[in-house]
Short mmCIF file of C-alpha atoms in Angstrom, two decimals:
data_model
loop_
_atom_site.label_atom_id
_atom_site.label_comp_id
_atom_site.label_asym_id
_atom_site.label_seq_id
_atom_site.Cartn_x
_atom_site.Cartn_y
_atom_site.Cartn_z
CA MET M 1 27.03 -29.24 1.71
CA GLN M 2 29.14 -30.16 4.70
CA ARG M 3 27.74 -30.09 8.20
CA LYS M 4 30.00 -27.22 9.26
CA ASP M 5 28.64 -25.13 6.38
CA GLY M 6 25.12 -25.68 7.66
CA ARG M 7 26.16 -24.56 11.15
CA SER M 8 27.70 -21.39 9.73
CA ALA M 9 24.50 -20.63 7.84
CA TRP M 10 22.43 -21.05 11.01
CA LEU M 11 24.79 -18.75 12.90
CA PHE M 12 24.38 -16.03 10.26
CA LEU M 13 20.59 -16.46 10.31
CA ALA M 14 20.36 -16.49 14.11
CA PRO M 15 20.27 -12.68 14.68
CA PHE M 16 17.44 -12.24 12.17
CA GLY M 17 15.65 -15.29 13.56
CA ILE M 18 15.78 -13.92 17.11
CA PHE M 19 14.38 -10.54 16.08
CA TYR M 20 11.76 -12.23 13.88
CA LEU M 21 10.52 -14.35 16.77
CA ALA M 22 10.72 -11.54 19.33
CA PHE M 23 9.16 -8.69 17.38
CA LEU M 24 6.99 -10.25 14.66
CA LEU M 25 5.97 -13.86 15.14
CA GLY M 26 5.78 -13.69 18.94
CA PRO M 27 3.55 -10.58 19.12
CA THR M 28 1.37 -11.97 16.32
CA ILE M 29 0.72 -15.17 18.25
CA TYR M 30 0.10 -13.19 21.45
CA MET M 31 -2.37 -10.96 19.57
CA LEU M 32 -4.24 -14.06 18.40
CA VAL M 33 -4.39 -15.33 21.98
CA MET M 34 -5.57 -11.95 23.32
CA SER M 35 -8.45 -11.91 20.84
CA PHE M 36 -10.09 -14.69 22.89
CA PHE M 37 -9.73 -12.84 26.21
CA ASN M 38 -11.02 -9.60 27.75
CA THR M 39 -7.51 -8.15 27.85
CA SER M 40 -7.31 -4.52 28.93
CA MET M 41 -4.72 -1.76 29.19
CA VAL M 42 -5.73 -1.00 32.77
CA ARG M 43 -4.93 -4.39 34.26
CA THR M 44 -2.17 -6.96 33.90
CA GLY M 45 -2.54 -10.38 32.37
CA LEU M 46 -4.90 -11.67 29.72
CA GLY M 47 -8.05 -11.11 31.74
CA SER M 48 -11.11 -13.32 31.70
CA PHE M 49 -11.74 -15.76 28.87
CA ALA M 50 -14.18 -14.38 26.29
CA GLY M 51 -14.17 -17.07 23.61
CA PHE M 52 -15.50 -15.69 20.35
CA ALA M 53 -17.33 -12.81 22.05
CA ASN M 54 -14.85 -10.22 20.77
CA TYR M 55 -15.26 -11.47 17.21
CA VAL M 56 -19.05 -11.49 17.49
CA GLU M 57 -18.99 -7.95 18.88
CA MET M 58 -16.76 -6.64 16.08
CA LEU M 59 -18.80 -8.33 13.36
CA GLY M 60 -21.93 -6.77 14.86
CA ARG M 61 -20.55 -3.23 15.15
CA PRO M 62 -21.58 -0.85 12.33
CA ASP M 63 -18.39 1.20 12.71
CA PHE M 64 -16.28 -1.93 12.08
CA TRP M 65 -18.00 -2.53 8.75
CA SER M 66 -17.88 1.15 7.81
CA SER M 67 -14.15 1.31 8.57
CA LEU M 68 -13.58 -1.81 6.49
CA LEU M 69 -15.61 -0.27 3.67
CA HIS M 70 -13.53 2.91 3.87
CA THR M 71 -10.36 0.81 3.71
CA LEU M 72 -11.58 -0.98 0.59
CA GLN M 73 -12.68 2.38 -0.85
CA PHE M 74 -9.19 3.78 -0.34
CA THR M 75 -7.69 0.69 -1.97
CA LEU M 76 -9.90 1.14 -5.04
CA TYR M 77 -8.99 4.82 -5.22
CA THR M 78 -5.23 4.29 -5.05
CA THR M 79 -4.32 0.94 -6.61
CA PRO M 80 -5.34 1.55 -10.27
CA PRO M 81 -3.66 4.99 -10.62
CA LEU M 82 -0.54 3.87 -8.76
CA VAL M 83 -0.15 0.93 -11.14
CA ILE M 84 -1.15 2.65 -14.40
CA LEU M 85 0.67 5.95 -13.82
CA ALA M 86 3.83 4.19 -12.65
CA PHE M 87 3.81 2.05 -15.80
CA VAL M 88 3.21 5.03 -18.12
CA PHE M 89 5.89 7.20 -16.55
CA ALA M 90 8.37 4.31 -16.52
CA VAL M 91 7.79 3.63 -20.23
CA LEU M 92 8.27 7.30 -21.07
CA THR M 93 11.41 7.58 -18.92
CA ASN M 94 12.90 4.42 -20.42
CA ARG M 95 12.88 6.09 -23.85
CA PHE M 96 15.48 8.62 -22.66
CA ASN M 97 19.03 7.51 -23.29
CA ARG M 98 20.40 10.19 -20.97
CA GLY M 99 19.13 11.86 -17.85
CA GLN M 100 17.18 8.94 -16.43
CA TRP M 101 18.77 9.63 -13.03
CA PHE M 102 16.83 12.91 -12.86
CA PHE M 103 13.46 11.20 -13.36
CA ARG M 104 14.35 8.47 -10.87
CA LEU M 105 15.21 11.14 -8.31
CA ALA M 106 12.14 13.26 -9.08
CA PHE M 107 9.69 10.37 -8.77
CA PHE M 108 11.34 8.57 -5.86
CA LEU M 109 12.16 11.62 -3.73
CA PRO M 110 8.62 12.00 -2.23
CA PHE M 111 8.63 8.32 -1.26
CA ILE M 112 11.57 8.77 1.13
CA LEU M 113 9.83 11.61 2.99
CA PRO M 114 8.06 10.78 6.29
CA SER M 115 4.31 10.40 6.25
CA ALA M 116 3.99 13.36 8.63
CA THR M 117 5.75 15.62 6.14
CA ILE M 118 3.56 14.45 3.27
CA SER M 119 0.41 14.94 5.33
CA LEU M 120 1.37 18.49 6.30
CA ILE M 121 2.12 19.36 2.67
CA TRP M 122 -1.24 18.15 1.43
CA VAL M 123 -3.18 19.62 4.35
CA PHE M 124 -1.70 22.95 3.28
CA VAL M 125 -2.61 22.25 -0.35
CA PHE M 126 -6.23 21.49 0.57
CA THR M 127 -6.61 24.35 3.08
CA PRO M 128 -9.89 26.20 2.33
CA SER M 129 -9.62 29.69 0.80
CA THR M 130 -5.82 29.99 1.18
CA GLY M 131 -4.52 26.63 -0.05
CA LEU M 132 -3.04 25.86 -3.44
CA TRP M 133 -6.15 23.92 -4.47
CA ALA M 134 -8.33 26.95 -3.74
CA LEU M 135 -5.98 29.03 -5.90
CA VAL M 136 -6.38 26.58 -8.79
CA GLU M 137 -10.15 26.77 -8.41
CA THR M 138 -10.02 30.55 -8.75
CA TRP M 139 -7.97 30.22 -11.94
CA PHE M 140 -10.87 28.35 -13.54
CA GLY M 141 -13.44 30.85 -12.27
CA ALA M 142 -14.80 28.58 -9.53
CA THR M 143 -15.54 29.74 -6.02
CA PRO M 144 -13.34 27.93 -3.46
CA GLY M 145 -15.45 25.67 -1.29
CA SER M 146 -15.14 24.55 2.29
CA GLY M 147 -12.15 22.36 1.46
CA VAL M 148 -11.53 18.89 0.10
CA LEU M 149 -10.78 17.38 3.51
CA SER M 150 -13.80 19.08 5.13
CA SER M 151 -16.45 17.25 3.10
CA PRO M 152 -17.39 13.60 3.70
CA ASN M 153 -17.79 13.18 -0.07
CA THR M 154 -14.26 14.32 -0.98
CA ALA M 155 -12.11 13.72 2.11
CA MET M 156 -11.10 10.18 1.13
CA ILE M 157 -10.34 11.35 -2.41
CA GLY M 158 -7.99 13.98 -0.98
CA VAL M 159 -6.18 11.38 1.11
CA ALA M 160 -5.93 9.12 -1.95
CA VAL M 161 -4.46 11.91 -4.09
CA ALA M 162 -1.81 12.61 -1.45
CA THR M 163 -0.98 8.89 -1.25
CA VAL M 164 -0.64 8.54 -5.03
CA TRP M 165 1.73 11.51 -5.15
CA TRP M 166 3.71 10.11 -2.23
CA THR M 167 4.13 6.43 -3.19
CA LEU M 168 4.16 6.58 -7.00
CA GLY M 169 7.95 6.55 -7.08
CA PHE M 170 8.28 3.06 -5.59
CA ASN M 171 6.19 1.41 -8.29
CA PHE M 172 7.89 3.61 -10.89
CA VAL M 173 11.31 2.28 -9.91
CA LEU M 174 10.08 -1.33 -10.02
CA TYR M 175 8.65 -0.87 -13.51
CA LEU M 176 11.74 0.96 -14.75
CA ALA M 177 13.95 -1.87 -13.50
CA GLY M 178 11.73 -4.39 -15.29
CA LEU M 179 11.84 -2.38 -18.52
CA GLN M 180 15.61 -2.32 -18.52
CA GLU M 181 15.64 -6.12 -18.38
CA ILE M 182 13.80 -6.36 -21.72
CA PRO M 183 16.31 -6.83 -24.58
CA ARG M 184 16.49 -3.84 -26.91
CA GLU M 185 16.74 -6.25 -29.85
CA LEU M 186 13.07 -7.11 -29.47
CA TYR M 187 12.04 -3.49 -30.03
CA GLU M 188 14.48 -3.09 -32.91
CA ALA M 189 13.16 -6.20 -34.64
CA ALA M 190 9.59 -5.04 -34.13
CA ALA M 191 10.42 -1.60 -35.55
CA VAL M 192 12.00 -3.20 -38.63
CA ASP M 193 8.79 -5.20 -39.14
CA GLY M 194 6.82 -1.95 -39.07
CA ALA M 195 5.32 -2.20 -35.57
CA SER M 196 4.14 1.13 -34.17
CA ALA M 197 5.11 2.39 -30.71
CA TRP M 198 1.72 1.31 -29.32
CA SER M 199 2.08 -2.16 -30.87
CA GLN M 200 5.49 -2.53 -29.26
CA ILE M 201 4.06 -1.62 -25.88
CA ARG M 202 1.07 -3.91 -26.32
CA TYR M 203 2.83 -7.01 -27.65
CA ILE M 204 6.29 -6.68 -26.08
CA THR M 205 6.33 -4.39 -23.04
CA ILE M 206 3.12 -5.40 -21.30
CA PRO M 207 3.62 -9.20 -21.67
CA MET M 208 7.29 -8.99 -20.64
CA LEU M 209 6.35 -7.00 -17.54
CA GLY M 210 3.68 -9.47 -16.45
CA ARG M 211 5.55 -10.66 -13.36
CA THR M 212 6.48 -7.11 -12.38
CA THR M 213 2.86 -6.01 -12.69
CA THR M 214 1.73 -8.93 -10.52
CA LEU M 215 4.24 -7.93 -7.84
CA VAL M 216 3.34 -4.23 -8.02
CA VAL M 217 -0.41 -4.86 -7.81
CA LEU M 218 -0.08 -7.31 -4.91
CA LEU M 219 2.23 -5.04 -2.90
CA GLN M 220 0.00 -2.06 -3.59
CA ILE M 221 -3.19 -3.80 -2.50
CA ILE M 222 -1.59 -4.97 0.75
CA ALA M 223 -0.13 -1.52 1.45
CA SER M 224 -3.46 0.19 0.77
CA LEU M 225 -5.36 -2.18 3.05
CA LYS M 226 -2.95 -1.22 5.86
CA ILE M 227 -3.56 2.52 5.44
CA PHE M 228 -3.31 4.49 8.68
CA ASP M 229 -0.76 7.34 8.75
CA GLN M 230 -2.24 9.64 6.11
CA VAL M 231 -5.80 9.29 7.38
CA TYR M 232 -4.81 9.82 11.00
CA LEU M 233 -2.69 12.90 10.24
CA MET M 234 -4.86 14.52 7.53
CA THR M 235 -8.43 13.89 8.70
CA ASN M 236 -8.23 11.84 11.92
CA GLY M 237 -11.04 9.74 10.49
CA GLY M 238 -13.31 12.73 9.86
CA PRO M 239 -15.44 14.49 9.03
CA GLY M 240 -17.32 12.33 11.52
CA ILE M 241 -16.15 8.82 10.72
CA SER M 242 -16.33 9.23 6.94
CA THR M 243 -12.62 8.38 6.52
CA GLN M 244 -12.08 6.13 9.54
CA VAL M 245 -10.20 3.06 8.33
CA SER M 246 -9.75 -0.34 9.94
CA LEU M 247 -6.38 0.33 11.57
CA GLN M 248 -7.67 3.55 13.10
CA LEU M 249 -10.66 1.71 14.57
CA ILE M 250 -8.26 -0.88 15.97
CA THR M 251 -6.03 1.83 17.44
CA ASN M 252 -8.95 3.65 19.05
CA THR M 253 -10.33 0.42 20.50
CA ALA M 254 -6.96 -0.56 21.96
CA PHE M 255 -5.56 2.74 23.25
CA THR M 256 -8.65 4.94 23.75
CA ASP M 257 -11.14 2.33 24.98
CA ASN M 258 -8.31 0.28 26.57
CA ARG M 259 -9.77 -2.94 25.11
CA LEU M 260 -6.83 -4.90 23.75
CA GLY M 261 -8.85 -8.09 23.36
CA ALA M 262 -11.46 -6.51 21.10
CA ALA M 263 -8.77 -4.66 19.15
CA SER M 264 -6.90 -7.94 18.65
CA ALA M 265 -10.06 -9.57 17.30
CA ALA M 266 -10.48 -6.71 14.81
CA SER M 267 -6.82 -7.08 13.82
CA VAL M 268 -7.28 -10.78 13.14
CA LEU M 269 -10.36 -10.08 11.02
CA LEU M 270 -8.44 -7.46 9.00
CA PHE M 271 -5.57 -9.92 8.59
CA ILE M 272 -8.01 -12.51 7.23
CA VAL M 273 -9.40 -9.97 4.74
CA ILE M 274 -5.88 -9.13 3.52
CA ILE M 275 -4.97 -12.80 3.12
CA VAL M 276 -8.20 -13.57 1.23
CA ILE M 277 -7.72 -10.65 -1.16
CA ALA M 278 -4.08 -11.60 -1.74
CA ILE M 279 -5.05 -15.21 -2.49
CA ILE M 280 -7.80 -14.09 -4.89
CA ARG M 281 -5.32 -11.84 -6.65
CA GLN M 282 -2.84 -14.69 -7.03
CA LEU M 283 -5.50 -17.07 -8.31
CA THR M 284 -6.64 -14.57 -10.96
CA ASP M 285 -3.05 -14.25 -12.18
CA ARG M 286 -2.44 -18.00 -12.35
CA PRO M 287 -3.99 -18.57 -15.83
CA ALA M 288 -1.91 -15.72 -17.26
CA ALA M 289 1.23 -17.13 -15.63
CA LYS M 290 0.57 -20.58 -17.10
CA LYS M 291 -0.01 -19.06 -20.53
CA GLU M 292 3.24 -17.11 -20.28
CA ALA M 293 5.13 -20.26 -19.21
#
């Protein structure tokens, strides 16, 4: 590569680099710095130096641990169905020779809707007595209760159901793209050898989609750990704090309590949790990747 080609590449990368430094890397570094100071919304500057006091406070707060637990609970509720259902629907859709565009549109259409729209739809669905869920309960002879989102035992499940319905299409499209990269000859040869449909899925489809599954699971875990919109709009962390997640605690600490330093410390702790979980996920997939190679 000639030197002038390198200069051209840097010129093309410069706009993205400027925005990356200004709006992502720069604020991230500033957040890390603020976590060691008593920074507040009501005064300028970083404020007095606090050291690790903000971290100690957050690690000692029960609501921090409960919000982290709720975040992990939401991740467990959403990740398995979003991976399994997306895979199943993609396999079924891939068997159609015609009309796949309709299924792509049907599954992906909810994903392009704003989170506010999705939240309003599902708040209406879960409305006590008059919502669609109450109507379904009456069909089966059950008496409609106080509402899914009104009970601490079911509120997070309701938010998880809305999220699965909303984001399933993204994973579905990823799996469908991976399926279409698998040569048809493999399935034809397996069928000639007498392999059943389940055997083809087990010994051809699942192994060939190993990298896609790794990507889908990792993206889904990270997205679930950053949950905020649905909880804020559907339950606002309630009833009580039974659905308060980490990002909502951070938001309340920063913009309600006006404590940017403490909120930054909580953000750093959440970032560490996400990184640790992502690394563990990658390490668990490494033996399978080596075997596939």
